[in-house]
Coordinates of C-alpha atoms in Angstrom, one line a residue:
Chain A
M911 CA -80.1 29.6 -53.7
R912 CA -82.7 30.7 -56.3
P913 CA -81.8 32.7 -59.9
S914 CA -83.8 36.2 -59.5
R915 CA -84.5 36.0 -63.2
R916 CA -85.9 32.5 -63.9
F917 CA -84.4 31.7 -67.2
D918 CA -81.3 33.1 -66.8
P919 CA -79.6 29.8 -65.6
L920 CA -80.6 28.3 -68.7
W921 CA -79.5 30.5 -71.2
M922 CA -76.1 30.3 -69.7
L923 CA -76.2 26.5 -69.6
G924 CA -78.0 26.2 -72.9
P925 CA -74.9 26.3 -75.3
T926 CA -72.9 23.7 -73.4
L927 CA -76.0 21.4 -72.9
V928 CA -76.4 21.4 -76.6
L929 CA -72.9 20.3 -77.2
L930 CA -73.1 17.7 -74.8
V931 CA -76.5 16.3 -76.2
V932 CA -75.5 16.6 -80.0
F933 CA -71.9 15.2 -79.5
F934 CA -72.5 13.0 -76.2
F935 CA -75.9 11.8 -75.4
V936 CA -77.5 11.5 -79.0
P937 CA -74.4 9.3 -80.1
L938 CA -74.2 6.9 -77.0
L939 CA -78.0 6.6 -77.6
Q940 CA -77.2 5.9 -81.4
A941 CA -74.5 3.7 -80.1
A942 CA -76.8 1.7 -77.8
K943 CA -79.3 1.4 -80.7
S944 CA -76.6 0.4 -83.1
S945 CA -75.4 -2.3 -80.9
L946 CA -78.8 -4.4 -81.5
Y947 CA -78.4 -4.3 -85.1
E948 CA -75.5 -5.9 -88.0
W949 CA -74.6 -3.0 -90.2
D950 CA -72.0 -3.3 -92.4
L951 CA -71.8 0.6 -93.3
L952 CA -73.2 -0.6 -96.7
T953 CA -76.3 -2.6 -96.8
P954 CA -79.3 -1.9 -94.7
P955 CA -79.0 -2.2 -90.7
R956 CA -80.9 -5.4 -89.8
Y957 CA -82.1 -5.9 -86.1
V958 CA -80.7 -8.8 -84.5
G959 CA -81.3 -8.0 -80.9
L960 CA -78.5 -9.1 -78.3
D961 CA -76.6 -11.4 -80.8
N962 CA -73.9 -8.8 -81.3
Y963 CA -73.2 -9.1 -77.3
R964 CA -73.7 -13.0 -77.6
A965 CA -70.9 -13.1 -80.5
L966 CA -68.7 -10.6 -78.3
I967 CA -68.8 -13.2 -75.6
D968 CA -68.7 -16.2 -77.4
S969 CA -65.8 -15.4 -79.6
G970 CA -63.9 -14.4 -76.8
E971 CA -63.5 -10.8 -78.3
L972 CA -65.1 -9.3 -75.4
G973 CA -62.7 -11.1 -72.5
H974 CA -59.4 -10.6 -74.8
A975 CA -60.2 -6.6 -75.0
L976 CA -60.8 -6.7 -70.9
G977 CA -57.9 -8.8 -70.4
T978 CA -55.5 -6.8 -72.5
T979 CA -56.9 -3.5 -71.1
L980 CA -57.0 -4.4 -67.3
I981 CA -53.3 -5.9 -68.0
M982 CA -51.9 -2.7 -69.3
S983 CA -53.9 -0.6 -66.8
A984 CA -52.7 -2.5 -63.9
V985 CA -49.3 -2.2 -65.1
V986 CA -49.8 1.5 -66.0
V987 CA -51.1 2.5 -62.8
V988 CA -48.9 1.0 -60.6
G989 CA -45.8 2.1 -62.6
S990 CA -47.0 5.7 -63.3
M991 CA -48.1 6.2 -59.4
A992 CA -44.9 4.4 -58.5
L993 CA -42.6 6.5 -60.9
G994 CA -44.7 9.8 -60.4
L995 CA -44.5 9.6 -56.7
V996 CA -40.9 8.6 -56.5
L997 CA -40.1 11.9 -59.0
A998 CA -42.0 14.3 -56.5
L999 CA -40.2 12.9 -53.5
A1000 CA -37.0 13.4 -55.2
L1001 CA -37.9 17.0 -56.9
N1002 CA -40.0 18.0 -53.7
R1003 CA -37.0 20.7 -53.0
P1004 CA -36.8 24.8 -54.2
T1005 CA -34.2 24.4 -56.3
R1006 CA -33.8 25.4 -60.0
F1007 CA -32.4 22.5 -60.9
A1008 CA -35.5 20.7 -59.7
G1009 CA -38.1 22.8 -61.0
F1010 CA -36.4 22.3 -64.5
V1011 CA -36.4 18.4 -64.1
R1012 CA -40.4 19.0 -62.6
S1013 CA -41.0 20.7 -65.9
A1014 CA -39.3 18.4 -68.0
V1015 CA -40.9 15.6 -66.8
F1016 CA -44.6 17.2 -66.9
S1017 CA -43.7 18.5 -70.6
A1018 CA -44.2 14.4 -71.8
Y1019 CA -47.6 15.0 -70.4
V1020 CA -48.8 17.8 -72.7
V1021 CA -46.9 16.7 -75.7
S1022 CA -49.4 15.0 -78.4
W1023 CA -50.1 11.0 -78.0
V1024 CA -49.0 10.6 -81.7
S1025 CA -45.7 12.2 -81.0
V1026 CA -44.7 10.6 -77.9
A1027 CA -45.9 7.1 -80.0
L1028 CA -43.7 8.1 -82.8
L1029 CA -40.9 8.9 -80.6
W1030 CA -41.0 5.8 -79.0
L1031 CA -41.3 3.9 -82.4
W1032 CA -37.7 4.9 -82.8
V1033 CA -36.7 4.4 -79.4
L1034 CA -37.5 0.7 -79.4
D1035 CA -36.8 0.0 -83.0
A1036 CA -35.0 -3.4 -82.7
D1037 CA -32.4 -2.6 -84.9
A1038 CA -31.6 0.6 -84.9
G1039 CA -33.6 1.8 -81.8
A1040 CA -31.7 3.5 -78.9
L1041 CA -32.8 1.0 -76.2
T1042 CA -31.8 -1.7 -78.2
A1043 CA -28.5 -0.1 -78.3
L1044 CA -28.3 0.6 -75.1
C1045 CA -29.0 -3.5 -74.1
R1046 CA -26.4 -4.1 -76.6
A1047 CA -23.6 -1.7 -75.1
L1048 CA -24.8 -3.3 -71.5
H1049 CA -24.4 -6.7 -73.0
L1050 CA -27.7 -7.4 -71.9
P1051 CA -30.2 -9.4 -73.7
T1052 CA -32.8 -7.5 -76.6
T1053 CA -35.9 -8.4 -77.9
H1054 CA -37.9 -6.9 -80.7
W1055 CA -39.7 -5.0 -78.5
L1056 CA -43.0 -4.3 -80.4
G1057 CA -42.8 -7.7 -82.6
N1058 CA -42.5 -10.0 -79.7
P1059 CA -46.6 -10.7 -78.5
K1060 CA -45.1 -11.6 -75.1
S1061 CA -43.3 -8.1 -74.9
A1062 CA -45.8 -5.5 -76.9
L1063 CA -48.0 -4.9 -74.4
Y1064 CA -45.8 -4.2 -71.6
A1065 CA -43.7 -1.9 -73.9
L1066 CA -46.6 0.0 -74.9
S1067 CA -47.6 0.0 -71.0
G1068 CA -44.2 1.7 -70.3
V1069 CA -44.5 4.3 -72.8
T1070 CA -47.7 5.4 -71.3
I1071 CA -45.9 5.3 -68.0
W1072 CA -43.5 7.5 -69.6
K1073 CA -46.0 9.9 -70.7
I1074 CA -48.6 10.0 -67.7
A1075 CA -46.1 9.9 -64.9
G1076 CA -45.7 13.7 -64.8
Y1077 CA -49.1 13.9 -64.2
S1078 CA -49.1 11.6 -60.8
M1079 CA -45.6 13.6 -60.2
V1080 CA -47.5 17.0 -60.1
L1081 CA -50.3 15.8 -58.1
F1082 CA -48.3 14.1 -55.8
L1083 CA -46.1 17.3 -55.2
A1084 CA -49.0 19.3 -54.4
G1085 CA -49.8 16.5 -51.9
L1086 CA -46.2 16.5 -50.5
Q1087 CA -46.3 20.4 -50.4
D1088 CA -49.6 20.4 -48.1
I1089 CA -48.4 18.3 -45.3
P1090 CA -46.5 20.7 -42.8
R1091 CA -42.9 20.2 -42.1
S1092 CA -43.4 20.5 -38.6
L1093 CA -45.0 16.9 -38.8
Y1094 CA -41.8 15.6 -40.3
E1095 CA -39.6 17.3 -37.7
A1096 CA -42.0 15.9 -34.5
A1097 CA -41.3 12.6 -36.2
A1098 CA -37.9 12.9 -36.5
L1099 CA -37.7 14.0 -32.6
D1100 CA -39.9 11.0 -32.1
G1101 CA -37.0 9.0 -33.0
A1102 CA -38.3 8.2 -36.6
G1103 CA -35.6 8.0 -39.5
A1104 CA -36.0 9.1 -43.1
W1105 CA -37.9 5.4 -44.1
Q1106 CA -40.1 5.4 -40.9
R1107 CA -41.0 8.9 -41.3
F1108 CA -42.4 7.8 -45.0
V1109 CA -44.2 5.0 -43.9
N1110 CA -45.8 6.7 -40.8
V1111 CA -46.5 10.5 -42.0
T1112 CA -45.7 11.0 -45.7
W1113 CA -48.1 8.0 -47.1
P1114 CA -50.6 8.3 -45.1
L1115 CA -51.6 12.1 -45.5
L1116 CA -50.7 11.1 -49.5
R1117 CA -53.2 8.3 -49.3
P1118 CA -56.0 10.6 -50.5
T1119 CA -54.3 12.1 -53.1
A1120 CA -53.0 8.6 -54.0
A1121 CA -56.6 7.0 -54.5
F1122 CA -57.1 10.6 -56.6
V1123 CA -54.1 9.8 -59.0
G1124 CA -54.7 5.7 -59.3
T1125 CA -58.3 6.1 -60.5
T1126 CA -57.5 9.3 -63.0
S1127 CA -54.8 7.2 -64.1
L1128 CA -56.8 4.2 -64.5
I1129 CA -59.5 6.1 -66.7
I1130 CA -56.6 7.4 -68.6
S1131 CA -55.0 3.9 -69.2
F1132 CA -58.4 2.6 -70.2
Q1133 CA -58.9 5.0 -73.0
V1134 CA -55.2 4.2 -74.6
F1135 CA -55.4 4.5 -78.3
D1136 CA -53.1 6.5 -79.9
V1137 CA -50.0 4.9 -79.0
V1138 CA -51.4 1.0 -80.2
R1139 CA -52.8 2.7 -83.3
V1140 CA -49.3 4.0 -84.4
M1141 CA -46.8 1.7 -82.8
T1142 CA -48.5 -1.6 -83.0
Q1143 CA -52.0 -1.8 -84.5
G1144 CA -53.4 -4.0 -82.2
G1145 CA -50.2 -6.8 -83.0
P1146 CA -48.7 -9.1 -83.0
V1147 CA -51.2 -11.7 -82.6
R1148 CA -53.9 -9.6 -81.3
S1149 CA -51.3 -9.2 -78.0
T1150 CA -52.1 -4.8 -77.8
S1151 CA -55.4 -5.1 -78.8
V1152 CA -57.0 -2.9 -76.0
F1153 CA -60.5 -1.9 -75.7
V1154 CA -60.6 1.5 -77.8
Y1155 CA -58.7 -0.2 -80.5
A1156 CA -60.9 -3.2 -80.9
I1157 CA -64.0 -0.6 -80.9
Y1158 CA -61.7 0.9 -83.8
E1159 CA -61.0 -2.4 -85.4
Q1160 CA -64.6 -3.7 -85.5
V1161 CA -65.7 -0.3 -87.2
F1162 CA -63.0 0.9 -89.6
L1163 CA -61.4 -2.7 -90.5
N1164 CA -64.3 -5.1 -90.0
L1165 CA -67.0 -2.9 -90.8
R1166 CA -69.1 -4.4 -88.0
V1167 CA -70.9 -1.2 -86.8
G1168 CA -73.0 -3.5 -84.5
R1169 CA -70.3 -5.3 -82.7
A1170 CA -68.5 -2.0 -82.3
S1171 CA -71.4 -0.3 -80.8
A1172 CA -71.8 -3.2 -78.2
L1173 CA -68.1 -2.6 -77.2
V1174 CA -68.9 1.0 -76.8
V1175 CA -71.9 0.3 -74.7
V1176 CA -69.9 -2.1 -72.4
F1177 CA -67.0 0.1 -72.1
F1178 CA -69.4 3.0 -71.3
V1179 CA -70.6 1.0 -68.5
L1180 CA -67.0 0.3 -67.2
L1181 CA -66.0 4.2 -67.6
L1182 CA -69.0 5.0 -65.7
G1183 CA -68.4 2.4 -63.0
L1184 CA -64.6 4.1 -62.9
T1185 CA -65.9 7.4 -62.8
A1186 CA -68.5 6.6 -59.8
L1187 CA -64.8 5.4 -58.2
Q1188 CA -63.0 8.7 -59.0
L1189 CA -65.9 10.9 -58.0
W1190 CA -65.6 8.6 -54.6
A1191 CA -61.8 9.2 -54.5
W1192 CA -62.3 13.0 -54.9
R1193 CA -64.8 13.4 -52.1
K1194 CA -62.6 11.1 -49.8
K1195 CA -59.7 14.0 -50.9
G1196 CA -61.9 16.6 -50.4
A1197 CA -62.7 15.3 -46.7
A1198 CA -59.1 14.5 -45.5
Chain B
M1078 CA -26.9 33.5 -33.5
D1079 CA -23.8 35.1 -32.3
D1080 CA -21.2 33.8 -30.0
V1081 CA -23.8 32.0 -27.9
S1082 CA -23.0 30.3 -24.8
L1083 CA -25.6 29.0 -22.6
G1084 CA -25.7 26.0 -20.2
V1085 CA -28.9 24.1 -18.7
E1086 CA -28.5 22.0 -15.5
Q1087 CA -29.9 19.0 -14.5
G1088 CA -33.5 19.8 -13.8
E1089 CA -33.4 23.3 -14.6
V1090 CA -35.9 25.1 -16.9
V1091 CA -34.2 28.1 -18.9
S1092 CA -36.4 30.1 -20.9
L1093 CA -35.1 31.8 -23.9
V1094 CA -36.9 35.5 -24.4
G1095 CA -37.1 38.2 -27.0
P1096 CA -38.6 39.9 -29.6
S1097 CA -39.5 38.2 -32.9
G1098 CA -36.6 37.1 -35.2
C1099 CA -34.2 37.5 -32.3
G1100 CA -32.9 33.7 -32.6
K1101 CA -34.5 31.9 -29.7
S1102 CA -36.2 29.9 -31.5
T1103 CA -33.1 29.2 -33.9
T1104 CA -31.4 28.2 -30.8
L1105 CA -34.1 25.7 -29.9
R1106 CA -34.0 24.1 -33.2
M1107 CA -30.0 23.8 -33.2
V1108 CA -30.4 21.7 -29.7
A1109 CA -33.2 19.6 -31.4
G1110 CA -31.1 18.8 -34.4
L1111 CA -33.5 20.3 -36.9
D1112 CA -31.0 23.2 -37.5
F1113 CA -27.3 23.1 -37.4
P1114 CA -24.6 25.7 -36.0
D1115 CA -22.2 26.9 -38.6
S1116 CA -19.7 26.9 -35.9
G1117 CA -19.5 25.8 -32.2
R1118 CA -20.9 22.9 -30.4
V1119 CA -24.0 21.2 -28.9
L1120 CA -23.5 19.2 -25.7
I1121 CA -26.3 17.0 -24.2
G1122 CA -24.7 15.5 -20.9
D1123 CA -20.9 14.7 -21.9
R1124 CA -22.0 13.9 -25.7
D1125 CA -21.1 16.1 -28.7
M1126 CA -24.9 16.3 -30.3
T1127 CA -23.7 18.8 -33.0
R1128 CA -23.7 16.4 -36.1
V1129 CA -26.5 14.2 -34.3
P1130 CA -29.7 14.0 -36.5
P1131 CA -32.7 14.8 -33.9
Q1132 CA -34.1 11.2 -33.5
A1133 CA -30.5 10.1 -31.7
R1134 CA -30.7 12.9 -29.3
D1135 CA -33.1 11.7 -27.1
V1136 CA -34.8 15.2 -26.9
A1137 CA -38.6 15.9 -27.0
M1138 CA -40.4 19.1 -28.3
V1139 CA -43.8 20.8 -28.2
F1140 CA -44.3 22.7 -31.0
Q1141 CA -46.1 26.0 -31.5
G1142 CA -48.8 24.5 -33.8
F1143 CA -48.3 21.3 -31.7
A1144 CA -47.5 19.4 -34.9
L1145 CA -49.9 16.5 -34.1
Y1146 CA -50.3 13.5 -36.8
P1147 CA -53.9 14.2 -37.8
H1148 CA -54.5 11.1 -39.4
M1149 CA -53.9 9.5 -35.9
R1150 CA -55.6 8.6 -32.8
V1151 CA -54.2 10.4 -29.6
R1152 CA -53.6 7.2 -28.1
E1153 CA -51.1 6.3 -31.1
I1154 CA -49.9 9.5 -31.2
M1155 CA -48.3 9.4 -27.7
A1156 CA -47.2 5.7 -28.3
F1157 CA -45.5 6.8 -31.4
P1158 CA -42.1 7.9 -30.0
L1159 CA -42.0 4.6 -27.8
K1160 CA -42.7 2.6 -30.8
M1161 CA -40.0 4.1 -33.1
R1162 CA -37.7 3.1 -29.9
R1163 CA -38.8 -0.4 -30.2
V1164 CA -41.0 -0.5 -27.1
S1165 CA -43.2 -3.4 -26.5
A1166 CA -46.8 -3.0 -27.6
G1167 CA -47.8 -3.5 -23.3
A1168 CA -45.2 -1.4 -22.2
R1169 CA -46.5 1.3 -24.6
E1170 CA -49.8 0.8 -23.3
A1171 CA -48.9 1.1 -19.7
K1172 CA -47.0 4.1 -20.1
V1173 CA -49.6 6.1 -22.2
S1174 CA -52.2 5.2 -20.1
Q1175 CA -50.0 6.5 -17.0
T1176 CA -49.3 9.7 -19.0
A1177 CA -52.7 10.2 -20.2
E1178 CA -53.9 9.9 -16.7
L1179 CA -51.2 12.4 -15.5
L1180 CA -52.4 14.8 -17.8
G1181 CA -56.2 14.3 -17.7
I1182 CA -56.6 13.1 -21.3
T1183 CA -57.6 9.7 -20.6
R1184 CA -61.0 10.5 -22.3
L1185 CA -59.5 11.6 -25.5
L1186 CA -57.4 8.9 -26.2
D1187 CA -59.3 7.5 -28.9
R1188 CA -59.9 10.7 -30.5
R1189 CA -58.1 12.3 -33.7
P1190 CA -56.3 16.0 -33.8
A1191 CA -59.2 17.2 -35.6
E1192 CA -61.8 16.5 -33.1
L1193 CA -59.7 17.9 -30.1
S1194 CA -60.0 21.6 -28.8
G1195 CA -56.5 23.7 -28.4
G1196 CA -56.2 23.3 -24.8
E1197 CA -56.5 19.7 -25.7
Q1198 CA -54.2 19.5 -28.2
Q1199 CA -51.7 21.3 -26.2
R1200 CA -51.7 18.5 -23.6
V1201 CA -51.7 15.6 -26.1
A1202 CA -48.4 17.4 -27.5
M1203 CA -47.2 17.7 -24.0
G1204 CA -48.0 13.7 -23.5
R1205 CA -46.2 12.7 -26.8
A1206 CA -43.1 14.8 -25.3
I1207 CA -43.5 13.2 -21.3
V1208 CA -44.2 9.8 -22.5
R1209 CA -40.7 8.5 -23.3
E1210 CA -38.9 10.7 -20.3
P1211 CA -36.5 12.1 -22.7
A1212 CA -33.1 14.0 -21.3
V1213 CA -34.2 17.5 -22.4
F1214 CA -37.8 19.0 -23.0
L1215 CA -38.2 21.5 -25.8
F1216 CA -40.9 24.0 -25.8
D1217 CA -41.1 26.2 -28.8
E1218 CA -44.1 28.9 -27.8
P1219 CA -46.2 25.9 -26.7
L1220 CA -48.8 28.3 -25.2
S1221 CA -48.8 30.9 -28.1
N1222 CA -51.6 29.3 -29.9
L1223 CA -54.1 29.7 -27.4
D1224 CA -56.4 32.4 -26.1
A1225 CA -55.7 34.4 -23.4
A1226 CA -57.7 32.6 -20.2
L1227 CA -56.4 29.3 -21.4
R1228 CA -53.0 30.3 -21.9
A1229 CA -53.0 31.4 -18.3
E1230 CA -54.7 28.5 -17.1
L1231 CA -52.1 26.0 -18.8
R1232 CA -49.3 28.0 -17.9
V1233 CA -50.0 26.7 -14.3
E1234 CA -50.4 23.8 -15.1
L1235 CA -47.5 23.4 -17.1
G1236 CA -45.6 24.7 -14.0
K1237 CA -46.5 22.3 -11.8
L1238 CA -46.0 19.6 -14.2
L1239 CA -42.3 20.6 -15.3
R1240 CA -41.7 20.9 -11.3
R1241 CA -43.1 17.3 -10.7
L1242 CA -41.2 15.9 -13.6
E1243 CA -38.0 17.5 -12.5
A1244 CA -37.3 18.3 -15.9
T1245 CA -34.8 19.6 -18.0
A1246 CA -36.0 22.2 -20.4
L1247 CA -35.3 24.8 -22.8
Y1248 CA -38.5 27.1 -23.1
V1249 CA -38.9 29.6 -25.8
T1250 CA -41.3 32.2 -25.5
H1251 CA -41.9 35.9 -26.3
D1252 CA -44.8 35.8 -23.3
Q1253 CA -42.6 37.6 -20.1
A1254 CA -45.3 35.9 -17.8
E1255 CA -44.4 32.2 -19.1
A1256 CA -40.8 33.3 -18.6
M1257 CA -41.2 34.6 -15.1
T1258 CA -43.3 32.0 -13.8
L1259 CA -42.0 28.8 -15.5
S1260 CA -38.4 29.1 -15.6
S1261 CA -35.1 28.7 -13.1
R1262 CA -33.3 31.0 -15.0
I1263 CA -34.3 33.2 -18.3
A1264 CA -32.0 34.1 -21.3
V1265 CA -32.9 37.2 -22.7
I1266 CA -32.0 37.4 -26.6
R1267 CA -31.7 40.4 -28.8
A1268 CA -30.7 40.0 -32.4
G1269 CA -28.5 36.8 -32.0
R1270 CA -27.1 37.7 -28.7
I1271 CA -27.7 36.8 -24.9
E1272 CA -28.1 40.0 -23.4
Q1273 CA -28.5 38.7 -20.0
I1274 CA -28.8 35.4 -18.5
D1275 CA -30.0 35.4 -14.8
T1276 CA -32.8 33.9 -12.1
P1277 CA -36.1 35.7 -12.8
R1278 CA -35.9 38.0 -9.8
R1279 CA -32.7 39.4 -10.7
I1280 CA -33.8 39.8 -14.4
Y1281 CA -36.4 42.0 -13.3
E1282 CA -34.6 43.8 -10.6
T1283 CA -31.2 44.3 -11.9
P1284 CA -31.5 44.3 -15.8
A1285 CA -27.9 44.0 -17.3
T1286 CA -29.4 46.4 -20.0
T1287 CA -32.1 49.3 -20.9
F1288 CA -33.3 46.4 -23.6
V1289 CA -33.6 43.9 -20.5
A1290 CA -35.2 46.6 -18.2
S1291 CA -38.1 47.5 -21.0
F1292 CA -38.6 44.0 -21.9
F1293 CA -39.9 42.7 -18.4
G1294 CA -42.6 44.4 -16.5
S1295 CA -46.3 45.8 -17.5
P1296 CA -45.8 48.6 -17.9
P1297 CA -42.1 48.2 -18.3
M1298 CA -39.3 50.2 -16.4
N1299 CA -39.2 53.9 -17.0
L1300 CA -36.0 55.1 -18.8
I1301 CA -35.3 58.6 -18.9
D1302 CA -32.0 60.3 -19.5
A1303 CA -30.4 61.6 -16.7
D1304 CA -30.1 65.3 -17.7
Q1305 CA -33.8 65.3 -18.5
A1306 CA -34.3 64.0 -14.9
L1307 CA -32.6 66.8 -13.4
A1308 CA -34.1 69.2 -15.6
A1309 CA -37.4 67.8 -14.5
G1310 CA -36.5 68.5 -11.1
F1311 CA -35.3 65.3 -9.3
T1312 CA -32.3 65.7 -7.2
L1313 CA -30.4 63.1 -7.8
D1314 CA -26.7 61.9 -6.8
L1315 CA -25.5 60.9 -10.2
P1316 CA -22.7 58.0 -10.6
K1317 CA -21.1 60.0 -13.5
A1318 CA -21.7 62.9 -15.7
A1319 CA -25.6 63.4 -16.7
E1320 CA -25.1 63.1 -20.3
Q1321 CA -23.7 59.9 -20.2
L1322 CA -26.4 58.3 -18.0
V1323 CA -29.8 56.7 -18.2
L1324 CA -32.2 56.6 -15.1
G1325 CA -34.4 53.5 -14.7
V1326 CA -37.3 53.3 -12.2
R1327 CA -40.1 50.4 -12.1
P1328 CA -43.3 52.0 -12.3
E1329 CA -44.7 50.3 -9.3
H1330 CA -41.4 52.1 -7.4
L1331 CA -43.0 55.5 -8.4
R1332 CA -45.0 57.1 -5.6
V1333 CA -47.7 60.0 -6.2
G1334 CA -49.1 62.7 -4.2
D1335 CA -48.7 62.7 -0.3
A1336 CA -46.4 59.6 -0.7
A1337 CA -43.8 61.2 -2.6
Q1338 CA -42.8 63.1 0.1
G1339 CA -39.5 62.8 1.8
L1340 CA -38.6 60.8 -1.5
V1341 CA -36.6 62.1 -4.8
S1342 CA -39.2 64.0 -6.4
A1343 CA -40.6 66.3 -8.9
D1344 CA -43.5 68.4 -9.7
A1345 CA -45.7 66.6 -12.8
R1346 CA -49.2 66.4 -14.4
V1347 CA -51.4 63.7 -15.2
L1348 CA -51.7 63.1 -18.7
S1349 CA -53.4 59.6 -18.6
S1350 CA -55.0 56.9 -16.2
E1351 CA -55.9 53.4 -16.5
P1352 CA -57.8 52.0 -13.9
H1353 CA -57.2 48.1 -14.1
G1354 CA -59.4 47.3 -10.5
S1355 CA -56.3 46.4 -8.3
D1356 CA -53.8 48.8 -9.4
T1357 CA -54.3 51.9 -11.6
H1358 CA -51.4 53.1 -14.5
L1359 CA -50.7 56.5 -14.3
E1360 CA -49.1 58.4 -17.2
L1361 CA -47.0 61.8 -15.8
G1362 CA -45.8 64.3 -17.4
L1363 CA -42.4 65.6 -16.3
G1364 CA -41.6 68.7 -18.9
G1365 CA -40.2 67.3 -22.0
V1366 CA -40.4 63.5 -20.6
S1367 CA -43.2 61.4 -19.2
V1368 CA -43.1 58.4 -16.9
R1369 CA -45.6 55.5 -16.5
A1370 CA -46.6 54.8 -12.4
K1371 CA -48.2 52.2 -10.7
V1372 CA -50.4 52.8 -7.9
A1373 CA -52.8 50.6 -6.0
G1374 CA -56.3 51.0 -6.1
F1375 CA -58.8 52.6 -8.5
E1376 CA -57.8 55.9 -9.0
V1377 CA -59.2 58.3 -11.4
P1378 CA -57.4 61.8 -11.1
T1379 CA -58.3 64.7 -13.3
I1380 CA -56.4 64.9 -16.4
D1381 CA -53.9 67.3 -16.5
S1382 CA -54.0 68.3 -12.6
P1383 CA -50.4 68.6 -11.2
M1384 CA -49.1 65.4 -8.9
R1385 CA -46.0 65.4 -7.0
V1386 CA -44.2 61.9 -8.3
G1387 CA -41.1 60.6 -6.1
F1388 CA -39.1 57.3 -5.6
S1389 CA -36.7 56.0 -3.1
A1390 CA -32.9 56.6 -4.1
E1391 CA -32.5 52.6 -3.5
H1392 CA -34.9 51.6 -6.6
A1393 CA -32.8 54.3 -9.1
R1394 CA -31.1 52.2 -11.7
W1395 CA -28.5 53.5 -13.6
F1396 CA -27.5 52.5 -17.5
D1397 CA -24.6 53.8 -19.5
R1398 CA -26.4 55.9 -22.4
A1399 CA -24.2 55.1 -25.2
S1400 CA -23.8 51.0 -24.6
G1401 CA -27.0 50.6 -22.7
K1402 CA -25.2 48.3 -19.9
A1403 CA -26.0 48.7 -16.2
L1404 CA -23.7 50.5 -13.9

């Protein structure tokens, strides 16, 4: 379609375009440029070529950040999808109680990350925390959930799952409600029990939704920062130093702007790939 | 549904007919196990199936919207009920091929529902139902989603198929032509109650109530209060007081003009005429009431012209005016 007045679209798109350029493209190019310099925010920057990238690889910094982020993402994506799906299946009924629980579960998703982190800091407290108390009451072993390098990353993953499961649930609910009831009735008459109906009808028809939920959860989990900042500050022994937190550490704790920028560039490329994956999932969902 | 008692014999096709919301689909769903009655029982063979889940009832259903699994190919859709019953892959394949051949859908086996026309989807839905040879077939308005021409064509095919399979079936429809042509017996349902259950012929010729009389036939039976019929000039031998009676005459039993001579007749005026080619539907005014007559041939009488209309006394049906029941 051709606009009747040639410049109207430009006027309308202009404000957004300006914001995007100022707050997105310019900083990104700036970061790409900074990644080629060594700069501590105090002395003048010094050009070092690809040294920052080399240093990140050689020191294992990049590998470590990538590793922790991938582990956390895997746990978060699988956990939040599974929990979201189970909740959606359980709450896909028109009762008031189900409606209340749905709203309650989803409310966690709209609460700020910092509030969630503070709440869970209390729940996971090694001495007075609710989880510790519960484990003691049930005679289960307890640990210093956030202080133990083996458990801290999983504890943060659990908190993230708790926060975003409502998001998966809502999308899965929408997907479930798109499946005509007559298909379940036909399957029941064809001899399928509840589990077979899930395997043969529900899941195949939810697959496009699942692909979409999976990729968006992956992107959310890649960008996790606040819970790490508030709950563990990347520790203990850097076991929770995920990508975005590693960037923050390099700039504000180590004053290494060049290295941080190199991490930003790598992170940008990763997210670009994930977004392409998400677009592909969207198209598939749209086509289904 | 209220106090419904309905038996279907082995090899019999019984249609449930009635207006929207009368409870015919609900009855079918209770037989399928998709809904449960508050009281009463559902028996299939000698077994009480009232609380048995659908998958354990050995019934197959053809849905109004066909309910074909969109993600499966026709081959998988038809094999699905066999797979759920743990029939071996080889036997499934053989049975599906055999059924597809019977229905003429072999070339569709590798397509998905979205790639099929309405008529093809209907055939696949039939295939899924017959592939496992269920004890009972249930049809929930299976042709109502199709256009008129295709519906008529598939109705004939379906009739042949049901006879060939000697199927025991319950067939829900609001289309009287389907009910008339496909069923051994018809149950006419109104507001959750069975008004009449009988052979198509008896339903048509001796309707038990004015509701049944007005439901079948195109145009339906003329129903005139007996006192108005007398006032219009018909000479009638009434079984009881005229104020308590309704006279029923089928449009095709009305004769007009010279043909009305010697019959129970009266003078009328032509209000409208609808020539259909092979026959013509006339609307005739008789004082305060009008009747519809179906006469052979392509007739275009002058509107408002006088016309004698009559019928043979043996074609008169009498109904009680208060209860609507046939005398």
